[in-house]
mmCIF file of C-alpha atoms in Angstrom:
data_model
loop_
_atom_site.group_PDB
_atom_site.id
_atom_site.type_symbol
_atom_site.label_atom_id
_atom_site.label_comp_id
_atom_site.label_asym_id
_atom_site.label_seq_id
_atom_site.Cartn_x
_atom_site.Cartn_y
_atom_site.Cartn_z
ATOM 1 C CA MET A 1 121.176 56.113 94.667
ATOM 2 C CA ASP A 2 122.269 57.495 91.144
ATOM 3 C CA SER A 3 122.521 61.295 90.229
ATOM 4 C CA LEU A 4 119.025 61.582 89.631
ATOM 5 C CA GLY A 5 118.019 59.858 93.146
ATOM 6 C CA PHE A 6 117.001 56.330 91.898
ATOM 7 C CA ASP A 7 118.268 52.943 93.052
ATOM 8 C CA THR A 8 117.146 51.187 89.929
ATOM 9 C CA ALA A 9 119.832 50.534 86.833
ATOM 10 C CA PRO A 10 120.205 53.345 84.215
ATOM 11 C CA GLU A 11 118.912 51.324 81.455
ATOM 12 C CA ASP A 12 115.792 50.396 83.306
ATOM 13 C CA THR A 13 114.974 53.648 84.451
ATOM 14 C CA ARG A 14 112.706 55.449 81.682
ATOM 15 C CA ILE A 15 113.005 59.616 81.778
ATOM 16 C CA VAL A 16 110.827 61.942 79.442
ATOM 17 C CA VAL A 17 112.799 64.928 78.632
ATOM 18 C CA ALA A 18 110.840 67.969 77.727
ATOM 19 C CA MET A 19 112.729 68.964 74.355
ATOM 20 C CA SER A 20 111.893 72.695 73.107
ATOM 21 C CA GLY A 21 114.551 72.420 70.533
ATOM 22 C CA GLY A 22 117.057 74.764 72.783
ATOM 23 C CA VAL A 23 120.861 74.057 73.635
ATOM 24 C CA ASP A 24 119.458 73.471 77.450
ATOM 25 C CA SER A 25 116.703 70.827 76.903
ATOM 26 C CA SER A 26 118.889 69.442 74.325
ATOM 27 C CA VAL A 27 121.633 68.872 76.569
ATOM 28 C CA THR A 28 119.599 67.601 79.132
ATOM 29 C CA ALA A 29 118.642 64.503 77.207
ATOM 30 C CA ALA A 30 122.124 64.081 75.809
ATOM 31 C CA LEU A 31 123.646 63.895 79.207
ATOM 32 C CA LEU A 32 120.735 61.809 80.645
ATOM 33 C CA LYS A 33 121.428 59.396 77.614
ATOM 34 C CA ASP A 34 125.007 59.367 78.139
ATOM 35 C CA GLN A 35 124.483 58.374 81.676
ATOM 36 C CA GLY A 36 122.630 55.143 80.324
ATOM 37 C CA TYR A 37 118.887 56.077 80.965
ATOM 38 C CA ASP A 38 116.114 54.931 78.843
ATOM 39 C CA VAL A 39 115.503 58.548 77.725
ATOM 40 C CA VAL A 40 112.188 59.558 75.600
ATOM 41 C CA GLY A 41 112.295 62.871 74.181
ATOM 42 C CA ILE A 42 108.616 64.641 74.010
ATOM 43 C CA THR A 43 108.276 68.307 72.047
ATOM 44 C CA LEU A 44 105.314 70.312 72.598
ATOM 45 C CA GLN A 45 103.289 72.013 69.510
ATOM 46 C CA LEU A 46 101.888 74.999 71.303
ATOM 47 C CA TYR A 47 100.518 77.045 68.821
ATOM 48 C CA ASP A 48 99.786 77.741 64.996
ATOM 49 C CA HIS A 49 103.121 78.698 64.050
ATOM 50 C CA GLY A 50 102.134 82.009 61.695
ATOM 51 C CA ALA A 51 104.657 84.542 61.673
ATOM 52 C CA ALA A 52 106.470 83.034 64.689
ATOM 53 C CA VAL A 53 108.071 80.017 62.398
ATOM 54 C CA GLN A 54 110.068 82.999 61.041
ATOM 55 C CA LYS A 55 111.119 84.154 64.068
ATOM 56 C CA LYS A 56 114.881 83.338 65.868
ATOM 57 C CA GLY A 57 114.468 82.613 69.417
ATOM 58 C CA ALA A 58 110.940 81.558 69.918
ATOM 59 C CA CYS A 59 110.281 77.870 71.613
ATOM 60 C CA CYS A 60 108.306 75.732 70.438
ATOM 61 C CA ALA A 61 107.601 76.971 66.808
ATOM 62 C CA GLY A 62 108.206 74.985 63.596
ATOM 63 C CA GLN A 63 112.161 75.203 63.417
ATOM 64 C CA ASP A 64 112.638 74.492 67.224
ATOM 65 C CA ILE A 65 110.504 71.328 66.571
ATOM 66 C CA HIS A 66 112.778 70.214 63.753
ATOM 67 C CA ASP A 67 116.151 71.081 65.748
ATOM 68 C CA ALA A 68 114.365 68.971 68.591
ATOM 69 C CA ARG A 69 114.101 66.140 66.193
ATOM 70 C CA ARG A 70 117.595 66.199 64.845
ATOM 71 C CA VAL A 71 119.033 66.189 68.199
ATOM 72 C CA ALA A 72 116.943 63.035 69.201
ATOM 73 C CA GLU A 73 118.302 61.132 66.045
ATOM 74 C CA ALA A 74 121.644 62.681 66.745
ATOM 75 C CA ILE A 75 121.768 60.902 70.257
ATOM 76 C CA GLY A 76 119.896 57.959 69.625
ATOM 77 C CA ILE A 77 116.670 58.261 71.367
ATOM 78 C CA PRO A 78 112.704 57.928 70.327
ATOM 79 C CA HIS A 79 111.082 61.545 69.980
ATOM 80 C CA TYR A 80 107.604 62.749 69.892
ATOM 81 C CA VAL A 81 105.636 65.534 68.876
ATOM 82 C CA LEU A 82 102.287 66.150 70.697
ATOM 83 C CA ASP A 83 99.907 68.599 69.511
ATOM 84 C CA TYR A 84 99.100 70.857 72.443
ATOM 85 C CA GLU A 85 97.766 73.736 70.726
ATOM 86 C CA SER A 86 94.066 73.881 72.318
ATOM 87 C CA ARG A 87 95.617 73.211 75.706
ATOM 88 C CA PHE A 88 98.003 76.033 75.451
ATOM 89 C CA GLN A 89 95.097 78.277 74.103
ATOM 90 C CA ASP A 90 92.671 77.810 76.886
ATOM 91 C CA SER A 91 95.748 77.723 79.543
ATOM 92 C CA VAL A 92 98.015 80.362 78.565
ATOM 93 C CA MET A 93 96.951 82.557 75.355
ATOM 94 C CA ASP A 94 93.572 83.461 76.745
ATOM 95 C CA GLU A 95 94.562 83.967 79.924
ATOM 96 C CA PHE A 96 97.402 86.181 78.969
ATOM 97 C CA ALA A 97 94.884 88.016 76.752
ATOM 98 C CA ASP A 98 92.174 88.337 79.556
ATOM 99 C CA SER A 99 94.746 89.582 81.898
ATOM 100 C CA TYR A 100 95.765 92.537 79.995
ATOM 101 C CA LEU A 101 92.208 93.342 79.713
ATOM 102 C CA ARG A 102 91.787 93.437 83.450
ATOM 103 C CA GLY A 103 94.510 95.977 83.464
ATOM 104 C CA GLU A 104 97.306 93.532 84.381
ATOM 105 C CA THR A 105 100.464 92.582 83.924
ATOM 106 C CA PRO A 106 100.518 88.610 83.118
ATOM 107 C CA VAL A 107 103.589 86.419 83.096
ATOM 108 C CA PRO A 108 102.567 83.581 80.460
ATOM 109 C CA CYS A 109 105.595 81.653 80.928
ATOM 110 C CA VAL A 110 104.803 80.882 84.261
ATOM 111 C CA ARG A 111 101.230 79.783 83.261
ATOM 112 C CA CYS A 112 102.866 77.807 80.639
ATOM 113 C CA ASN A 113 104.862 75.699 83.005
ATOM 114 C CA GLN A 114 102.063 75.336 85.749
ATOM 115 C CA THR A 115 99.452 74.207 83.557
ATOM 116 C CA VAL A 116 100.489 72.710 80.338
ATOM 117 C CA LYS A 117 104.064 71.357 81.175
ATOM 118 C CA PHE A 118 103.722 70.499 84.730
ATOM 119 C CA ARG A 119 100.494 69.364 84.548
ATOM 120 C CA ASP A 120 99.662 67.821 81.361
ATOM 121 C CA LEU A 121 103.030 66.539 79.921
ATOM 122 C CA LEU A 122 103.851 65.544 83.381
ATOM 123 C CA GLU A 123 100.856 63.111 83.013
ATOM 124 C CA THR A 124 101.788 61.732 79.481
ATOM 125 C CA ALA A 125 105.381 61.019 80.973
ATOM 126 C CA LYS A 126 103.695 58.861 83.756
ATOM 127 C CA ASP A 127 101.693 57.296 80.981
ATOM 128 C CA LEU A 128 104.608 56.157 79.004
ATOM 129 C CA GLY A 129 105.994 54.552 81.953
ATOM 130 C CA ALA A 130 108.552 57.388 83.377
ATOM 131 C CA VAL A 131 109.626 57.649 86.749
ATOM 132 C CA ALA A 132 110.480 61.292 85.828
ATOM 133 C CA LEU A 133 109.984 64.114 83.737
ATOM 134 C CA ALA A 134 113.635 66.081 83.538
ATOM 135 C CA THR A 135 113.650 69.510 82.016
ATOM 136 C CA GLY A 136 116.535 72.216 81.112
ATOM 137 C CA HIS A 137 115.730 74.584 83.592
ATOM 138 C CA TYR A 138 118.722 76.196 85.715
ATOM 139 C CA LEU A 139 116.903 74.917 89.294
ATOM 140 C CA ARG A 140 118.586 72.506 91.569
ATOM 141 C CA ARG A 141 116.591 69.870 93.218
ATOM 142 C CA ASP A 142 117.401 67.695 96.696
ATOM 143 C CA GLU A 143 115.213 65.262 98.817
ATOM 144 C CA LYS A 144 115.066 65.577 102.650
ATOM 145 C CA ASP A 145 112.866 62.926 104.475
ATOM 146 C CA GLY A 146 111.642 61.517 101.007
ATOM 147 C CA LYS A 147 110.057 64.813 99.812
ATOM 148 C CA ALA A 148 111.906 66.771 96.969
ATOM 149 C CA GLN A 149 113.166 70.567 97.810
ATOM 150 C CA LEU A 150 113.839 73.085 95.451
ATOM 151 C CA PHE A 151 116.647 75.523 95.019
ATOM 152 C CA ARG A 152 117.513 78.244 92.700
ATOM 153 C CA GLY A 153 119.820 77.650 90.330
ATOM 154 C CA ARG A 154 123.740 77.609 91.234
ATOM 155 C CA TYR A 155 124.238 80.850 89.253
ATOM 156 C CA ALA A 156 122.345 83.561 89.724
ATOM 157 C CA ILE A 157 122.467 84.942 85.917
ATOM 158 C CA LYS A 158 120.516 81.540 84.985
ATOM 159 C CA ASP A 159 118.587 80.694 87.722
ATOM 160 C CA GLN A 160 114.988 80.273 87.061
ATOM 161 C CA SER A 161 113.284 79.105 90.315
ATOM 162 C CA TYR A 162 111.200 82.576 89.802
ATOM 163 C CA PHE A 163 108.993 80.947 86.710
ATOM 164 C CA LEU A 164 108.529 77.574 88.197
ATOM 165 C CA PHE A 165 107.114 79.270 91.838
ATOM 166 C CA ALA A 166 103.749 77.349 91.135
ATOM 167 C CA THR A 167 105.347 73.873 91.180
ATOM 168 C CA THR A 168 103.613 71.639 93.368
ATOM 169 C CA GLN A 169 105.047 69.219 95.873
ATOM 170 C CA GLU A 170 103.793 66.574 93.918
ATOM 171 C CA GLN A 171 105.159 67.791 90.741
ATOM 172 C CA ALA A 172 108.552 68.527 92.750
ATOM 173 C CA ASP A 173 109.229 64.755 93.787
ATOM 174 C CA TYR A 174 108.474 63.711 90.229
ATOM 175 C CA LEU A 175 110.605 66.350 88.217
ATOM 176 C CA ARG A 176 114.548 66.500 87.725
ATOM 177 C CA PHE A 177 116.626 69.348 86.611
ATOM 178 C CA PRO A 178 119.942 68.132 85.490
ATOM 179 C CA LEU A 179 121.474 71.245 84.679
ATOM 180 C CA GLY A 180 121.041 73.320 88.082
ATOM 181 C CA ASP A 181 124.621 73.272 89.073
ATOM 182 C CA LEU A 182 125.604 74.668 85.285
ATOM 183 C CA THR A 183 126.478 77.977 83.797
ATOM 184 C CA LYS A 184 125.095 78.421 80.580
ATOM 185 C CA GLU A 185 128.690 78.428 79.298
ATOM 186 C CA GLN A 186 129.099 74.708 80.574
ATOM 187 C CA THR A 187 125.896 74.007 79.191
ATOM 188 C CA ARG A 188 127.279 74.891 75.586
ATOM 189 C CA ALA A 189 130.146 73.302 76.435
ATOM 190 C CA LEU A 190 128.361 69.882 76.702
ATOM 191 C CA ALA A 191 126.592 70.803 73.581
ATOM 192 C CA ASP A 192 129.918 70.648 71.855
ATOM 193 C CA LYS A 193 130.807 67.684 73.378
ATOM 194 C CA TYR A 194 128.010 65.460 72.020
ATOM 195 C CA ASN A 195 128.412 67.383 68.723
ATOM 196 C CA LEU A 196 124.649 68.741 69.049
ATOM 197 C CA ALA A 197 123.575 70.745 66.223
ATOM 198 C CA VAL A 198 122.059 73.481 68.560
ATOM 199 C CA ALA A 199 125.378 74.215 70.285
ATOM 200 C CA ALA A 200 125.327 77.574 69.315
ATOM 201 C CA LYS A 201 121.730 78.274 68.884
ATOM 202 C CA PRO A 202 120.702 81.576 70.610
ATOM 203 C CA GLU A 203 118.687 81.858 73.910
ATOM 204 C CA SER A 204 114.520 82.077 73.754
ATOM 205 C CA GLN A 205 113.805 85.183 73.456
ATOM 206 C CA ASP A 206 110.263 87.508 74.545
ATOM 207 C CA ILE A 207 106.968 85.148 74.977
ATOM 208 C CA CYS A 208 106.912 82.732 72.243
ATOM 209 C CA PHE A 209 103.390 83.574 70.847
ATOM 210 C CA VAL A 210 104.168 87.089 70.551
ATOM 211 C CA PRO A 211 106.141 87.678 67.468
ATOM 212 C CA ASN A 212 108.781 90.930 67.729
ATOM 213 C CA GLY A 213 107.604 91.531 71.460
ATOM 214 C CA ASN A 214 104.114 93.546 70.158
ATOM 215 C CA TYR A 215 101.919 92.423 72.998
ATOM 216 C CA ALA A 216 99.049 94.480 72.050
ATOM 217 C CA LYS A 217 99.001 93.502 68.407
ATOM 218 C CA VAL A 218 98.401 89.959 69.862
ATOM 219 C CA ILE A 219 95.790 90.986 72.215
ATOM 220 C CA GLU A 220 93.545 92.870 69.454
ATOM 221 C CA ARG A 221 93.662 89.844 67.014
ATOM 222 C CA MET A 222 92.637 87.378 70.187
ATOM 223 C CA ARG A 223 90.135 90.219 71.293
ATOM 224 C CA PRO A 224 88.969 92.439 68.678
ATOM 225 C CA GLY A 225 88.075 95.778 69.818
ATOM 226 C CA SER A 226 90.015 95.655 72.782
ATOM 227 C CA ALA A 227 92.006 98.941 71.948
ATOM 228 C CA VAL A 228 89.581 101.454 72.987
ATOM 229 C CA PRO A 229 90.866 104.834 73.458
ATOM 230 C CA GLY A 230 90.217 106.603 76.774
ATOM 231 C CA ASP A 231 91.334 109.109 79.275
ATOM 232 C CA ILE A 232 94.744 109.557 81.017
ATOM 233 C CA VAL A 233 94.156 111.076 84.326
ATOM 234 C CA ASP A 234 96.208 112.226 87.276
ATOM 235 C CA LEU A 235 96.016 110.872 90.920
ATOM 236 C CA GLU A 236 93.004 113.362 91.823
ATOM 237 C CA GLY A 237 91.416 112.419 88.254
ATOM 238 C CA HIS A 238 92.142 115.491 86.440
ATOM 239 C CA ILE A 239 92.352 114.298 82.726
ATOM 240 C CA LEU A 240 95.563 115.150 81.027
ATOM 241 C CA GLY A 241 95.335 113.330 77.769
ATOM 242 C CA GLN A 242 94.005 110.698 75.890
ATOM 243 C CA HIS A 243 95.417 106.866 75.701
ATOM 244 C CA THR A 244 95.149 104.143 72.809
ATOM 245 C CA GLY A 245 93.970 101.285 74.639
ATOM 246 C CA ILE A 246 94.741 100.105 78.467
ATOM 247 C CA ILE A 247 96.436 97.120 77.078
ATOM 248 C CA ASN A 248 99.346 99.263 75.328
ATOM 249 C CA TYR A 249 100.210 100.413 79.160
ATOM 250 C CA THR A 250 102.016 98.663 81.875
ATOM 251 C CA ILE A 251 102.581 100.008 85.973
ATOM 252 C CA GLY A 252 105.770 101.720 85.831
ATOM 253 C CA GLN A 253 105.944 102.946 82.360
ATOM 254 C CA ARG A 254 107.137 106.227 81.625
ATOM 255 C CA ARG A 255 107.816 106.960 77.911
ATOM 256 C CA GLY A 256 105.117 106.900 75.308
ATOM 257 C CA LEU A 257 102.448 108.787 77.377
ATOM 258 C CA GLY A 258 102.071 111.722 75.414
ATOM 259 C CA ILE A 259 101.589 114.281 77.640
ATOM 260 C CA ALA A 260 103.666 117.152 79.098
ATOM 261 C CA THR A 261 103.314 118.411 82.717
ATOM 262 C CA GLY A 262 106.974 119.674 83.491
ATOM 263 C CA ASN A 263 107.614 116.968 85.927
ATOM 264 C CA PRO A 264 108.111 113.088 85.061
ATOM 265 C CA LEU A 265 104.824 111.053 85.458
ATOM 266 C CA TYR A 266 104.437 107.461 85.098
ATOM 267 C CA VAL A 267 101.755 104.819 84.842
ATOM 268 C CA VAL A 268 100.809 104.149 88.602
ATOM 269 C CA ARG A 269 97.161 102.539 88.040
ATOM 270 C CA ILE A 270 95.326 100.905 85.189
ATOM 271 C CA ASP A 271 91.525 101.355 85.959
ATOM 272 C CA PRO A 272 89.694 99.035 83.580
ATOM 273 C CA ASP A 273 86.073 99.815 84.570
ATOM 274 C CA ARG A 274 86.775 102.941 83.560
ATOM 275 C CA ASN A 275 89.105 102.483 80.960
ATOM 276 C CA ARG A 276 91.489 105.081 82.483
ATOM 277 C CA VAL A 277 95.172 105.038 82.868
ATOM 278 C CA VAL A 278 95.921 106.585 85.972
ATOM 279 C CA VAL A 279 99.762 108.406 86.152
ATOM 280 C CA GLY A 280 101.515 110.140 89.090
ATOM 281 C CA PRO A 281 105.329 111.082 90.346
ATOM 282 C CA THR A 282 107.803 108.159 90.985
ATOM 283 C CA GLU A 283 106.620 107.829 94.649
ATOM 284 C CA ALA A 284 103.464 106.807 93.921
ATOM 285 C CA LEU A 285 104.586 103.437 92.254
ATOM 286 C CA LEU A 286 105.893 102.261 95.904
ATOM 287 C CA VAL A 287 103.679 99.648 97.324
ATOM 288 C CA SER A 288 104.271 97.722 100.674
ATOM 289 C CA LYS A 289 101.231 95.412 100.875
ATOM 290 C CA LEU A 290 100.673 92.562 98.213
ATOM 291 C CA THR A 291 97.374 90.344 98.010
ATOM 292 C CA LEU A 292 98.021 87.036 96.455
ATOM 293 C CA ARG A 293 95.578 84.372 94.789
ATOM 294 C CA GLU A 294 96.497 81.160 93.893
ATOM 295 C CA MET A 295 99.165 80.731 96.761
ATOM 296 C CA ASN A 296 101.507 77.455 96.018
ATOM 297 C CA TRP A 297 103.687 76.411 99.228
ATOM 298 C CA ILE A 298 105.902 74.034 99.583
ATOM 299 C CA GLY A 299 107.734 74.980 102.879
ATOM 300 C CA ASP A 300 108.595 71.882 105.376
ATOM 301 C CA ALA A 301 105.669 73.853 107.798
ATOM 302 C CA PRO A 302 102.220 74.916 106.722
ATOM 303 C CA LEU A 303 101.667 78.720 105.665
ATOM 304 C CA GLY A 304 99.530 79.984 108.728
ATOM 305 C CA GLN A 305 97.914 83.323 109.347
ATOM 306 C CA ASN A 306 100.547 84.150 111.967
ATOM 307 C CA GLY A 307 103.119 85.349 109.578
ATOM 308 C CA THR A 308 106.143 83.476 108.268
ATOM 309 C CA GLU A 309 109.129 85.713 107.423
ATOM 310 C CA VAL A 310 110.595 85.020 103.567
ATOM 311 C CA MET A 311 112.400 86.664 100.753
ATOM 312 C CA VAL A 312 110.441 87.731 97.941
ATOM 313 C CA LYS A 313 110.761 88.302 94.036
ATOM 314 C CA VAL A 314 108.361 90.404 92.520
ATOM 315 C CA ARG A 315 110.243 90.330 89.045
ATOM 316 C CA SER A 316 112.502 87.697 87.760
ATOM 317 C CA THR A 317 115.810 89.696 87.723
ATOM 318 C CA GLN A 318 115.740 91.485 91.109
ATOM 319 C CA GLU A 319 117.198 89.969 94.273
ATOM 320 C CA PRO A 320 114.982 88.819 96.859
ATOM 321 C CA MET A 321 113.809 91.030 99.435
ATOM 322 C CA ALA A 322 112.647 90.367 102.772
ATOM 323 C CA ALA A 323 108.967 90.191 103.792
ATOM 324 C CA THR A 324 106.387 88.557 105.852
ATOM 325 C CA VAL A 325 103.924 86.286 104.209
ATOM 326 C CA PHE A 326 100.350 85.513 105.826
ATOM 327 C CA GLY A 327 98.407 82.522 105.074
ATOM 328 C CA ALA A 328 94.216 82.710 104.502
ATOM 329 C CA PRO A 329 91.518 80.635 103.326
ATOM 330 C CA ASP A 330 90.775 79.238 99.893
ATOM 331 C CA GLY A 331 94.622 79.831 98.527
ATOM 332 C CA TRP A 332 94.982 83.744 99.298
ATOM 333 C CA ALA A 333 97.533 85.014 101.017
ATOM 334 C CA GLU A 334 99.196 88.374 101.854
ATOM 335 C CA VAL A 335 102.622 89.914 101.864
ATOM 336 C CA HIS A 336 103.814 92.631 103.656
ATOM 337 C CA LEU A 337 107.237 94.069 102.287
ATOM 338 C CA LEU A 338 109.684 95.456 104.925
ATOM 339 C CA VAL A 339 111.173 98.217 102.322
ATOM 340 C CA PRO A 340 108.474 99.391 99.815
ATOM 341 C CA GLU A 341 108.789 98.502 96.361
ATOM 342 C CA ALA A 342 108.109 100.375 92.935
ATOM 343 C CA GLY A 343 106.460 99.247 89.969
ATOM 344 C CA VAL A 344 104.681 96.105 90.970
ATOM 345 C CA SER A 345 101.351 95.262 89.041
ATOM 346 C CA ALA A 346 98.666 93.211 89.330
ATOM 347 C CA GLY A 347 98.945 89.920 87.269
ATOM 348 C CA GLN A 348 102.705 89.467 88.149
ATOM 349 C CA ALA A 349 104.264 86.447 90.342
ATOM 350 C CA CYS A 350 105.399 87.316 94.199
ATOM 351 C CA VAL A 351 107.920 84.228 95.028
ATOM 352 C CA MET A 352 109.361 83.171 97.989
ATOM 353 C CA TYR A 353 112.416 81.894 99.183
ATOM 354 C CA ASP A 354 114.232 80.486 102.431
ATOM 355 C CA GLY A 355 117.779 81.479 101.214
ATOM 356 C CA ASP A 356 118.094 79.503 97.874
ATOM 357 C CA ARG A 357 115.345 77.187 98.830
ATOM 358 C CA LEU A 358 112.004 78.171 96.744
ATOM 359 C CA LEU A 359 109.497 78.172 99.079
ATOM 360 C CA GLY A 360 106.527 78.932 96.410
ATOM 361 C CA GLY A 361 104.754 82.033 95.682
ATOM 362 C CA GLY A 362 101.294 83.514 94.215
ATOM 363 C CA TRP A 363 99.776 85.831 91.617
ATOM 364 C CA ILE A 364 99.605 89.324 92.725
ATOM 365 C CA ALA A 365 95.758 90.211 92.882
ATOM 366 C CA GLY A 366 96.233 93.817 94.467
ATOM 367 C CA THR A 367 98.822 95.972 95.975
ATOM 368 C CA GLU A 368 98.562 98.633 98.592
ATOM 369 C CA ALA A 369 100.604 101.727 99.154
ATOM 370 C CA PRO A 370 102.458 102.219 102.531
ATOM 371 C CA VAL A 371 101.506 105.588 103.017
ATOM 372 C CA LYS A 372 99.551 108.643 101.505
ATOM 373 C CA ILE A 373 101.094 110.451 98.240
ATOM 374 C CA ALA A 374 100.626 113.637 100.242
ATOM 375 C CA ASP A 375 102.614 112.379 103.137
ATOM 376 C CA ILE A 376 105.499 110.694 100.676
ATOM 377 C CA ARG A 377 105.682 114.161 99.197
ATOM 378 C CA HIS A 378 105.996 115.938 102.624
ATOM 379 C CA GLN A 379 108.582 113.148 103.666
ATOM 380 C CA LEU A 380 110.574 114.118 100.623
ATOM 381 C CA ALA A 381 110.295 117.806 100.971
#
């Protein structure tokens, strides 16, 4: 077997590389070309460039397509640009806007991997006769009994497993991640070794279709009239002030509320049905139970209703924490956290691990507090 797990000669092994124009995917393509594989580079045009053309650090914008093409020419591989704008609009951007209108906090990069990249692009790679689709994600892959297993990137600071929780077993079997054991510094060193023009290119920042990080402005453009003012209320429903539209608020937010009560208040719930933002003390942010939808499970044993002990992450930057997950019909699941967590919002992802191994996860549809707020206050008094 070679480095990618194939027993064919590299020159007879076609690999499609998803090239975003950044250093990671560029090094992936150069590394596989250097190893002798029949490499084909594909870059996706995902959205109407508009203002984002001028934005450094956005993926899949005009400059990035140009950079990917330059890298492909430099390393001597065929390169194609595919127009996936309508798919991206339908699968990612529309869902992003509608999720905020439902009072959620979406993670569009996960949805992009789940749909446009690992569903649509993967099928395109197969149509081109490739035996694998390789990406520049920092994720490790191994095989056991003929089935792929996915693991956190070797170096936690660059681990991207959280954003790939929705990868199915069939997709994992087809995908390859050559950078999973590398640090970012090692990747840039390889870019220098291969004389890639993108060696010093900055990391992608923010969401690619949200210039300057202004989510609300993008949502208002996509859903005109969505920023409707309404009441800010406390846990008992007393009106404390006015908000400028629920799309401008997220769970756990403290700044920019425009109210003063003498004690710190945080956004603890967003009520789209009544167009209200609910605020409360920091202890009101704690949740101990999560309801998940679209559950994806790639563990060895089926996920049953008796409970499976796992480690979970509800944010990409946190360390996994202990929990028990209970399977339910129709792709639903329930997660009980061993220690209550603050600031968890519907729309976020709950990603599951066994040690470093990625087991899958689901989208948070609802949360439940550990005990009544009055009880928490009494315990803290």
